[in-house]
Amino acid sequence: MTTRDQVLAIRAAHPNATAAQIAQTIGVTSGRVYQILKAEGLETTIPGAKGRPRKKAALWVSRKRKATNIRKRLELGQAYTEADGTVWWYVTDLTPQWGQVIVTRSSGFSIYPNIDAALEAEV
């Protein structure tokens, strides 16, 4: 049985199998499986799938890292600017005892009583 026949048999039996899963089963590269599916006019992606899903742990780590970076910058009295243009400010002029965090974005701004409240709401 050729590689092409094996790929088509697996795809027929398991229509939601990814190219990587088929490739691992057969022992070829996922690129070769993609080529075969493309040549046969079959779907190369799973219906409804959008890219590679991120694991929850990875999302949590990136949020924690972002929050840590923002906290460090604000505690130094500097502004933190995100890639989307959102700017975080820690202002002590208004209430010197505690300070306030102002988060500005293109759609408006938000004021929080402290860094923890701002991070909880925004990150």
Short mmCIF file of N, CA, C and O in Angstrom, two decimals:
data_model
loop_
_atom_site.label_atom_id
_atom_site.label_comp_id
_atom_site.label_asym_id
_atom_site.label_seq_id
_atom_site.Cartn_x
_atom_site.Cartn_y
_atom_site.Cartn_z
N MET A 1 0.85 -1.18 0.00
CA MET A 1 0.00 0.00 0.00
C MET A 1 0.90 1.24 0.00
O MET A 1 1.79 1.37 0.83
N THR A 2 0.66 2.14 -0.93
CA THR A 2 1.48 3.34 -1.05
C THR A 2 1.13 4.36 0.03
O THR A 2 0.10 4.26 0.70
N THR A 3 2.00 5.34 0.17
CA THR A 3 1.76 6.41 1.14
C THR A 3 0.47 7.15 0.81
O THR A 3 -0.32 7.46 1.70
N ARG A 4 0.25 7.39 -0.47
CA ARG A 4 -0.96 8.07 -0.91
C ARG A 4 -2.20 7.29 -0.48
O ARG A 4 -3.16 7.85 0.05
N ASP A 5 -2.18 5.99 -0.69
CA ASP A 5 -3.32 5.15 -0.31
C ASP A 5 -3.54 5.17 1.20
O ASP A 5 -4.68 5.21 1.68
N GLN A 6 -2.44 5.14 1.96
CA GLN A 6 -2.55 5.16 3.42
C GLN A 6 -3.15 6.48 3.90
O GLN A 6 -4.03 6.50 4.77
N VAL A 7 -2.69 7.59 3.33
CA VAL A 7 -3.21 8.91 3.72
C VAL A 7 -4.70 9.00 3.42
O VAL A 7 -5.50 9.44 4.26
N LEU A 8 -5.10 8.56 2.23
CA LEU A 8 -6.51 8.64 1.84
C LEU A 8 -7.38 7.72 2.70
O LEU A 8 -8.51 8.07 3.05
N ALA A 9 -6.85 6.56 3.07
CA ALA A 9 -7.61 5.64 3.92
C ALA A 9 -7.82 6.22 5.31
O ALA A 9 -8.91 6.15 5.87
N ILE A 10 -6.78 6.82 5.85
CA ILE A 10 -6.89 7.42 7.19
C ILE A 10 -7.83 8.62 7.15
O ILE A 10 -8.68 8.79 8.03
N ARG A 11 -7.72 9.43 6.11
CA ARG A 11 -8.60 10.60 6.00
C ARG A 11 -10.06 10.17 5.86
O ARG A 11 -10.96 10.77 6.41
N ALA A 12 -10.29 9.08 5.13
CA ALA A 12 -11.66 8.58 4.96
C ALA A 12 -12.22 8.06 6.29
O ALA A 12 -13.38 8.28 6.62
N ALA A 13 -11.36 7.38 7.06
CA ALA A 13 -11.80 6.82 8.34
C ALA A 13 -11.92 7.88 9.42
O ALA A 13 -12.76 7.80 10.31
N HIS A 14 -11.03 8.89 9.37
CA HIS A 14 -10.99 9.94 10.40
C HIS A 14 -10.94 11.31 9.71
O HIS A 14 -9.87 11.88 9.54
N PRO A 15 -12.08 11.87 9.33
CA PRO A 15 -12.09 13.13 8.57
C PRO A 15 -11.55 14.33 9.34
O PRO A 15 -11.14 15.31 8.74
N ASN A 16 -11.51 14.27 10.67
CA ASN A 16 -11.01 15.39 11.46
C ASN A 16 -9.55 15.23 11.88
O ASN A 16 -9.04 16.01 12.67
N ALA A 17 -8.87 14.21 11.36
CA ALA A 17 -7.46 14.01 11.69
C ALA A 17 -6.62 15.09 11.01
O ALA A 17 -6.84 15.43 9.85
N THR A 18 -5.67 15.64 11.75
CA THR A 18 -4.79 16.66 11.18
C THR A 18 -3.70 16.00 10.34
O THR A 18 -3.45 14.79 10.47
N ALA A 19 -3.04 16.80 9.53
CA ALA A 19 -1.94 16.29 8.70
C ALA A 19 -0.83 15.73 9.60
O ALA A 19 -0.24 14.69 9.29
N ALA A 20 -0.58 16.38 10.72
CA ALA A 20 0.46 15.91 11.64
C ALA A 20 0.09 14.56 12.24
O ALA A 20 0.95 13.68 12.40
N GLN A 21 -1.18 14.38 12.60
CA GLN A 21 -1.62 13.10 13.16
C GLN A 21 -1.52 11.98 12.12
O GLN A 21 -1.06 10.88 12.43
N ILE A 22 -1.93 12.28 10.91
CA ILE A 22 -1.84 11.28 9.84
C ILE A 22 -0.38 10.94 9.57
O ILE A 22 -0.01 9.77 9.45
N ALA A 23 0.46 11.96 9.52
CA ALA A 23 1.89 11.76 9.24
C ALA A 23 2.54 10.91 10.33
O ALA A 23 3.34 10.02 10.02
N GLN A 24 2.19 11.16 11.56
CA GLN A 24 2.78 10.39 12.66
C GLN A 24 2.35 8.92 12.58
O GLN A 24 3.14 8.03 12.83
N THR A 25 1.11 8.70 12.21
CA THR A 25 0.59 7.33 12.09
C THR A 25 1.32 6.56 10.98
O THR A 25 1.69 5.40 11.16
N ILE A 26 1.55 7.22 9.86
CA ILE A 26 2.17 6.57 8.71
C ILE A 26 3.69 6.55 8.80
O ILE A 26 4.35 5.64 8.34
N GLY A 27 4.26 7.60 9.39
CA GLY A 27 5.71 7.69 9.47
C GLY A 27 6.32 8.55 8.39
O GLY A 27 7.44 8.29 7.93
N VAL A 28 5.58 9.55 7.93
CA VAL A 28 6.09 10.50 6.94
C VAL A 28 5.95 11.91 7.53
O VAL A 28 5.42 12.08 8.62
N THR A 29 6.38 12.91 6.78
CA THR A 29 6.26 14.28 7.26
C THR A 29 4.84 14.80 7.03
O THR A 29 4.14 14.34 6.12
N SER A 30 4.47 15.78 7.84
CA SER A 30 3.15 16.38 7.66
C SER A 30 3.08 17.15 6.34
O SER A 30 2.02 17.28 5.74
N GLY A 31 4.22 17.63 5.86
CA GLY A 31 4.28 18.32 4.57
C GLY A 31 3.90 17.38 3.43
O GLY A 31 3.20 17.77 2.49
N ARG A 32 4.36 16.14 3.53
CA ARG A 32 4.03 15.15 2.48
C ARG A 32 2.53 14.84 2.51
O ARG A 32 1.89 14.74 1.46
N VAL A 33 1.97 14.73 3.71
CA VAL A 33 0.53 14.47 3.84
C VAL A 33 -0.24 15.65 3.25
O VAL A 33 -1.22 15.47 2.52
N TYR A 34 0.22 16.87 3.54
CA TYR A 34 -0.42 18.07 2.99
C TYR A 34 -0.40 18.03 1.47
O TYR A 34 -1.39 18.33 0.81
N GLN A 35 0.75 17.66 0.87
CA GLN A 35 0.86 17.58 -0.59
C GLN A 35 -0.14 16.58 -1.17
O GLN A 35 -0.79 16.86 -2.19
N ILE A 36 -0.27 15.44 -0.53
CA ILE A 36 -1.18 14.41 -1.02
C ILE A 36 -2.63 14.89 -0.94
O ILE A 36 -3.40 14.75 -1.89
N LEU A 37 -2.99 15.47 0.20
CA LEU A 37 -4.37 15.97 0.36
C LEU A 37 -4.67 17.06 -0.66
O LEU A 37 -5.75 17.10 -1.24
N LYS A 38 -3.71 17.94 -0.88
CA LYS A 38 -3.89 19.04 -1.83
C LYS A 38 -4.05 18.49 -3.25
O LYS A 38 -4.92 18.93 -4.01
N ALA A 39 -3.23 17.50 -3.61
CA ALA A 39 -3.28 16.91 -4.96
C ALA A 39 -4.61 16.19 -5.20
O ALA A 39 -5.12 16.17 -6.33
N GLU A 40 -5.19 15.64 -4.16
CA GLU A 40 -6.47 14.93 -4.28
C GLU A 40 -7.67 15.86 -4.17
O GLU A 40 -8.80 15.42 -4.28
N GLY A 41 -7.41 17.14 -3.91
CA GLY A 41 -8.49 18.11 -3.80
C GLY A 41 -9.25 18.00 -2.48
O GLY A 41 -10.40 18.43 -2.38
N LEU A 42 -8.62 17.44 -1.47
CA LEU A 42 -9.25 17.30 -0.16
C LEU A 42 -8.89 18.49 0.74
O LEU A 42 -7.87 19.15 0.51
N GLU A 43 -9.70 18.71 1.74
CA GLU A 43 -9.42 19.78 2.71
C GLU A 43 -8.12 19.49 3.44
O GLU A 43 -7.86 18.35 3.84
N THR A 44 -7.31 20.50 3.61
CA THR A 44 -6.05 20.33 4.33
C THR A 44 -6.14 20.81 5.77
O THR A 44 -5.22 20.62 6.55
N THR A 45 -7.26 21.45 6.10
CA THR A 45 -7.46 21.90 7.48
C THR A 45 -8.74 21.30 8.03
O THR A 45 -9.63 20.91 7.27
N ILE A 46 -8.84 21.27 9.32
CA ILE A 46 -10.04 20.76 9.97
C ILE A 46 -11.10 21.85 9.92
O ILE A 46 -10.82 23.00 10.25
N PRO A 47 -12.33 21.55 9.53
CA PRO A 47 -13.37 22.57 9.48
C PRO A 47 -13.59 23.21 10.85
O PRO A 47 -13.68 22.52 11.85
N GLY A 48 -13.62 24.54 10.86
CA GLY A 48 -13.86 25.27 12.10
C GLY A 48 -12.60 25.56 12.90
O GLY A 48 -12.63 26.33 13.85
N ALA A 49 -11.49 24.96 12.56
CA ALA A 49 -10.25 25.19 13.31
C ALA A 49 -9.61 26.48 12.83
O ALA A 49 -9.53 26.76 11.65
N LYS A 50 -9.13 27.29 13.76
CA LYS A 50 -8.46 28.54 13.42
C LYS A 50 -7.09 28.55 14.06
O LYS A 50 -6.93 28.88 15.22
N GLY A 51 -6.11 28.16 13.32
CA GLY A 51 -4.75 28.18 13.84
C GLY A 51 -4.54 27.15 14.92
O GLY A 51 -5.34 26.27 15.15
N ARG A 52 -3.47 27.33 15.61
CA ARG A 52 -3.09 26.40 16.65
C ARG A 52 -3.57 26.92 17.98
O ARG A 52 -3.22 28.04 18.37
N PRO A 53 -4.39 26.16 18.71
CA PRO A 53 -4.89 26.67 19.99
C PRO A 53 -3.76 26.78 21.01
O PRO A 53 -2.90 25.91 21.09
N ARG A 54 -3.78 27.86 21.78
CA ARG A 54 -2.78 28.03 22.81
C ARG A 54 -3.25 27.33 24.07
O ARG A 54 -4.43 27.31 24.38
N LYS A 55 -2.32 26.80 24.80
CA LYS A 55 -2.66 26.13 26.05
C LYS A 55 -2.95 27.18 27.10
O LYS A 55 -2.38 28.26 27.10
N LYS A 56 -3.84 26.84 28.04
CA LYS A 56 -4.20 27.78 29.09
C LYS A 56 -2.98 28.18 29.91
O LYS A 56 -2.84 29.32 30.32
N ALA A 57 -2.09 27.24 30.17
CA ALA A 57 -0.90 27.55 30.95
C ALA A 57 -0.04 28.60 30.26
O ALA A 57 0.49 29.51 30.90
N ALA A 58 0.07 28.51 28.94
CA ALA A 58 0.86 29.49 28.18
C ALA A 58 0.21 30.86 28.26
O ALA A 58 0.89 31.87 28.38
N LEU A 59 -1.12 30.91 28.19
CA LEU A 59 -1.81 32.19 28.31
C LEU A 59 -1.59 32.79 29.68
O LEU A 59 -1.34 33.97 29.83
N TRP A 60 -1.67 31.96 30.72
CA TRP A 60 -1.50 32.45 32.08
C TRP A 60 -0.10 33.00 32.28
O TRP A 60 0.09 34.06 32.87
N VAL A 61 0.90 32.29 31.76
CA VAL A 61 2.29 32.74 31.91
C VAL A 61 2.50 34.07 31.21
O VAL A 61 3.14 34.97 31.74
N SER A 62 1.94 34.23 30.00
CA SER A 62 2.14 35.48 29.27
C SER A 62 1.42 36.63 29.97
O SER A 62 1.94 37.74 30.00
N ARG A 63 0.25 36.39 30.55
CA ARG A 63 -0.44 37.43 31.30
C ARG A 63 0.33 37.82 32.55
O ARG A 63 0.43 38.99 32.89
N LYS A 64 0.86 36.81 33.22
CA LYS A 64 1.63 37.08 34.44
C LYS A 64 2.89 37.89 34.10
O LYS A 64 3.24 38.83 34.80
N ARG A 65 3.55 37.53 33.00
CA ARG A 65 4.75 38.25 32.58
C ARG A 65 4.40 39.69 32.22
O ARG A 65 5.11 40.63 32.59
N LYS A 66 3.28 39.88 31.52
CA LYS A 66 2.85 41.23 31.15
C LYS A 66 2.56 42.05 32.40
O LYS A 66 2.98 43.20 32.51
N ALA A 67 1.84 41.45 33.36
CA ALA A 67 1.51 42.16 34.59
C ALA A 67 2.77 42.54 35.36
O ALA A 67 2.87 43.65 35.91
N THR A 68 3.75 41.65 35.40
CA THR A 68 5.01 41.92 36.10
C THR A 68 5.75 43.07 35.43
O THR A 68 6.26 43.97 36.11
N ASN A 69 5.78 43.08 34.10
CA ASN A 69 6.46 44.16 33.37
C ASN A 69 5.77 45.50 33.61
O ASN A 69 6.43 46.53 33.81
N ILE A 70 4.45 45.50 33.59
CA ILE A 70 3.70 46.74 33.83
C ILE A 70 3.96 47.24 35.24
O ILE A 70 4.23 48.42 35.47
N ARG A 71 3.87 46.33 36.23
CA ARG A 71 4.09 46.72 37.63
C ARG A 71 5.48 47.34 37.82
O ARG A 71 5.62 48.39 38.46
N LYS A 72 6.50 46.71 37.27
CA LYS A 72 7.87 47.23 37.42
C LYS A 72 7.98 48.65 36.85
O LYS A 72 8.55 49.54 37.47
N ARG A 73 7.44 48.83 35.65
CA ARG A 73 7.53 50.13 34.99
C ARG A 73 6.79 51.20 35.79
O ARG A 73 7.30 52.30 36.01
N LEU A 74 5.57 50.88 36.26
CA LEU A 74 4.78 51.86 37.00
C LEU A 74 5.41 52.20 38.34
O LEU A 74 5.38 53.35 38.78
N GLU A 75 5.99 51.21 39.01
CA GLU A 75 6.63 51.47 40.30
C GLU A 75 7.87 52.35 40.16
O GLU A 75 8.26 53.02 41.10
N LEU A 76 8.47 52.35 38.99
CA LEU A 76 9.61 53.24 38.73
C LEU A 76 9.15 54.65 38.35
O LEU A 76 9.98 55.53 38.15
N GLY A 77 7.84 54.84 38.23
CA GLY A 77 7.30 56.15 37.87
C GLY A 77 7.29 56.41 36.38
O GLY A 77 7.16 57.55 35.95
N GLN A 78 7.44 55.37 35.58
CA GLN A 78 7.46 55.53 34.14
C GLN A 78 6.14 55.04 33.53
O GLN A 78 5.42 54.25 34.14
N ALA A 79 5.84 55.48 32.35
CA ALA A 79 4.65 55.03 31.63
C ALA A 79 4.97 53.70 30.95
O ALA A 79 6.12 53.43 30.60
N TYR A 80 3.95 52.88 30.76
CA TYR A 80 4.10 51.61 30.05
C TYR A 80 3.21 51.68 28.81
O TYR A 80 2.01 51.88 28.92
N THR A 81 3.80 51.51 27.63
CA THR A 81 3.05 51.58 26.39
C THR A 81 3.00 50.20 25.75
O THR A 81 4.04 49.58 25.54
N GLU A 82 1.78 49.74 25.42
CA GLU A 82 1.61 48.45 24.77
C GLU A 82 1.68 48.63 23.26
O GLU A 82 1.60 49.74 22.75
N ALA A 83 1.78 47.53 22.54
CA ALA A 83 1.90 47.56 21.08
C ALA A 83 0.66 48.16 20.42
O ALA A 83 0.76 48.79 19.37
N ASP A 84 -0.51 47.99 21.04
CA ASP A 84 -1.74 48.51 20.44
C ASP A 84 -1.98 49.99 20.75
O ASP A 84 -3.00 50.55 20.39
N GLY A 85 -1.05 50.63 21.44
CA GLY A 85 -1.17 52.05 21.74
C GLY A 85 -1.73 52.36 23.11
O GLY A 85 -1.82 53.52 23.51
N THR A 86 -2.11 51.35 23.88
CA THR A 86 -2.61 51.55 25.24
C THR A 86 -1.45 52.01 26.11
O THR A 86 -0.37 51.44 26.08
N VAL A 87 -1.70 53.06 26.90
CA VAL A 87 -0.66 53.61 27.76
C VAL A 87 -1.12 53.53 29.22
O VAL A 87 -2.24 53.91 29.55
N TRP A 88 -0.24 53.04 30.07
CA TRP A 88 -0.50 52.94 31.51
C TRP A 88 0.31 54.03 32.21
O TRP A 88 1.50 54.17 31.99
N TRP A 89 -0.36 54.79 33.09
CA TRP A 89 0.29 55.85 33.85
C TRP A 89 0.03 55.62 35.34
O TRP A 89 -1.08 55.31 35.72
N TYR A 90 1.03 55.84 36.15
CA TYR A 90 0.85 55.80 37.60
C TYR A 90 1.00 57.23 38.08
O TYR A 90 2.06 57.82 37.99
N VAL A 91 -0.10 57.81 38.56
CA VAL A 91 -0.13 59.23 38.91
C VAL A 91 -0.23 59.37 40.41
O VAL A 91 -1.16 58.86 41.03
N THR A 92 0.73 60.08 41.00
CA THR A 92 0.69 60.30 42.45
C THR A 92 0.31 61.74 42.77
O THR A 92 0.14 62.08 43.93
N ASP A 93 0.16 62.59 41.77
CA ASP A 93 -0.16 64.00 42.01
C ASP A 93 -1.57 64.17 42.57
O ASP A 93 -1.82 65.07 43.36
N LEU A 94 -2.50 63.32 42.15
CA LEU A 94 -3.88 63.48 42.55
C LEU A 94 -4.12 63.02 43.99
O LEU A 94 -4.79 63.70 44.77
N THR A 95 -3.61 61.88 44.35
CA THR A 95 -3.74 61.36 45.71
C THR A 95 -2.37 60.85 46.16
O THR A 95 -2.03 59.70 45.92
N PRO A 96 -1.58 61.69 46.80
CA PRO A 96 -0.21 61.32 47.13
C PRO A 96 -0.07 60.10 48.03
O PRO A 96 0.93 59.40 47.98
N GLN A 97 -1.08 59.81 48.85
CA GLN A 97 -0.97 58.68 49.75
C GLN A 97 -0.95 57.35 49.00
O GLN A 97 -0.23 56.44 49.35
N TRP A 98 -1.78 57.22 47.97
CA TRP A 98 -1.92 55.94 47.28
C TRP A 98 -1.53 56.01 45.81
O TRP A 98 -1.00 55.07 45.29
N GLY A 99 -1.85 57.07 45.16
CA GLY A 99 -1.63 57.14 43.71
C GLY A 99 -2.78 56.51 42.97
O GLY A 99 -3.61 55.81 43.54
N GLN A 100 -2.85 56.77 41.71
CA GLN A 100 -3.88 56.20 40.85
C GLN A 100 -3.25 55.74 39.55
O GLN A 100 -2.24 56.29 39.11
N VAL A 101 -3.85 54.74 38.95
CA VAL A 101 -3.38 54.24 37.67
C VAL A 101 -4.40 54.65 36.61
O VAL A 101 -5.59 54.39 36.75
N ILE A 102 -3.91 55.30 35.57
CA ILE A 102 -4.76 55.71 34.46
C ILE A 102 -4.33 54.91 33.24
O ILE A 102 -3.16 54.90 32.88
N VAL A 103 -5.30 54.24 32.62
CA VAL A 103 -5.03 53.45 31.42
C VAL A 103 -5.76 54.13 30.28
O VAL A 103 -6.98 54.24 30.28
N THR A 104 -4.98 54.62 29.30
CA THR A 104 -5.58 55.32 28.16
C THR A 104 -5.47 54.44 26.92
O THR A 104 -4.47 53.77 26.71
N ARG A 105 -6.53 54.44 26.13
CA ARG A 105 -6.55 53.70 24.87
C ARG A 105 -7.32 54.55 23.87
O ARG A 105 -7.88 55.57 24.23
N SER A 106 -7.35 54.13 22.64
CA SER A 106 -8.01 54.93 21.59
C SER A 106 -9.50 55.11 21.86
O SER A 106 -10.08 56.11 21.47
N SER A 107 -10.13 54.15 22.55
CA SER A 107 -11.58 54.24 22.79
C SER A 107 -11.91 55.01 24.07
O SER A 107 -13.08 55.20 24.37
N GLY A 108 -10.93 55.45 24.82
CA GLY A 108 -11.19 56.19 26.06
C GLY A 108 -10.13 55.89 27.10
O GLY A 108 -9.02 55.52 26.78
N PHE A 109 -10.51 56.07 28.38
CA PHE A 109 -9.56 55.81 29.44
C PHE A 109 -10.28 55.25 30.66
O PHE A 109 -11.49 55.34 30.80
N SER A 110 -9.50 54.65 31.56
CA SER A 110 -10.02 54.12 32.82
C SER A 110 -9.10 54.57 33.93
O SER A 110 -7.88 54.66 33.74
N ILE A 111 -9.68 54.83 35.10
CA ILE A 111 -8.90 55.23 36.27
C ILE A 111 -9.11 54.18 37.36
O ILE A 111 -10.25 53.82 37.65
N TYR A 112 -8.02 53.72 37.93
CA TYR A 112 -8.07 52.71 38.98
C TYR A 112 -7.40 53.25 40.24
O TYR A 112 -6.45 54.04 40.14
N PRO A 113 -7.84 52.82 41.43
CA PRO A 113 -7.30 53.36 42.67
C PRO A 113 -5.86 52.93 42.95
O PRO A 113 -5.14 53.62 43.68
N ASN A 114 -5.42 51.80 42.41
CA ASN A 114 -4.05 51.35 42.63
C ASN A 114 -3.61 50.39 41.52
O ASN A 114 -4.41 50.02 40.66
N ILE A 115 -2.36 49.98 41.57
CA ILE A 115 -1.80 49.13 40.53
C ILE A 115 -2.49 47.77 40.50
O ILE A 115 -2.82 47.24 39.44
N ASP A 116 -2.74 47.20 41.69
CA ASP A 116 -3.37 45.89 41.74
C ASP A 116 -4.76 45.88 41.09
O ASP A 116 -5.09 44.95 40.35
N ALA A 117 -5.54 46.89 41.36
CA ALA A 117 -6.89 46.97 40.78
C ALA A 117 -6.81 47.12 39.26
O ALA A 117 -7.59 46.51 38.53
N ALA A 118 -5.87 47.90 38.79
CA ALA A 118 -5.72 48.09 37.34
C ALA A 118 -5.30 46.80 36.65
O ALA A 118 -5.85 46.43 35.62
N LEU A 119 -4.33 46.11 37.24
CA LEU A 119 -3.88 44.84 36.65
C LEU A 119 -4.98 43.79 36.67
O LEU A 119 -5.14 43.04 35.71
N GLU A 120 -5.74 43.75 37.73
CA GLU A 120 -6.84 42.78 37.84
C GLU A 120 -7.89 43.02 36.76
O GLU A 120 -8.39 42.09 36.14
N ALA A 121 -8.18 44.26 36.48
CA ALA A 121 -9.22 44.60 35.51
C ALA A 121 -8.74 44.54 34.06
O ALA A 121 -9.49 44.17 33.16
N GLU A 122 -7.50 44.89 33.82
CA GLU A 122 -7.01 45.06 32.45
C GLU A 122 -6.22 43.87 31.88
O GLU A 122 -6.20 43.67 30.68
N VAL A 123 -5.54 43.13 32.72
CA VAL A 123 -4.68 42.05 32.20
C VAL A 123 -5.37 40.72 32.32
O VAL A 123 -5.98 40.38 33.25
#
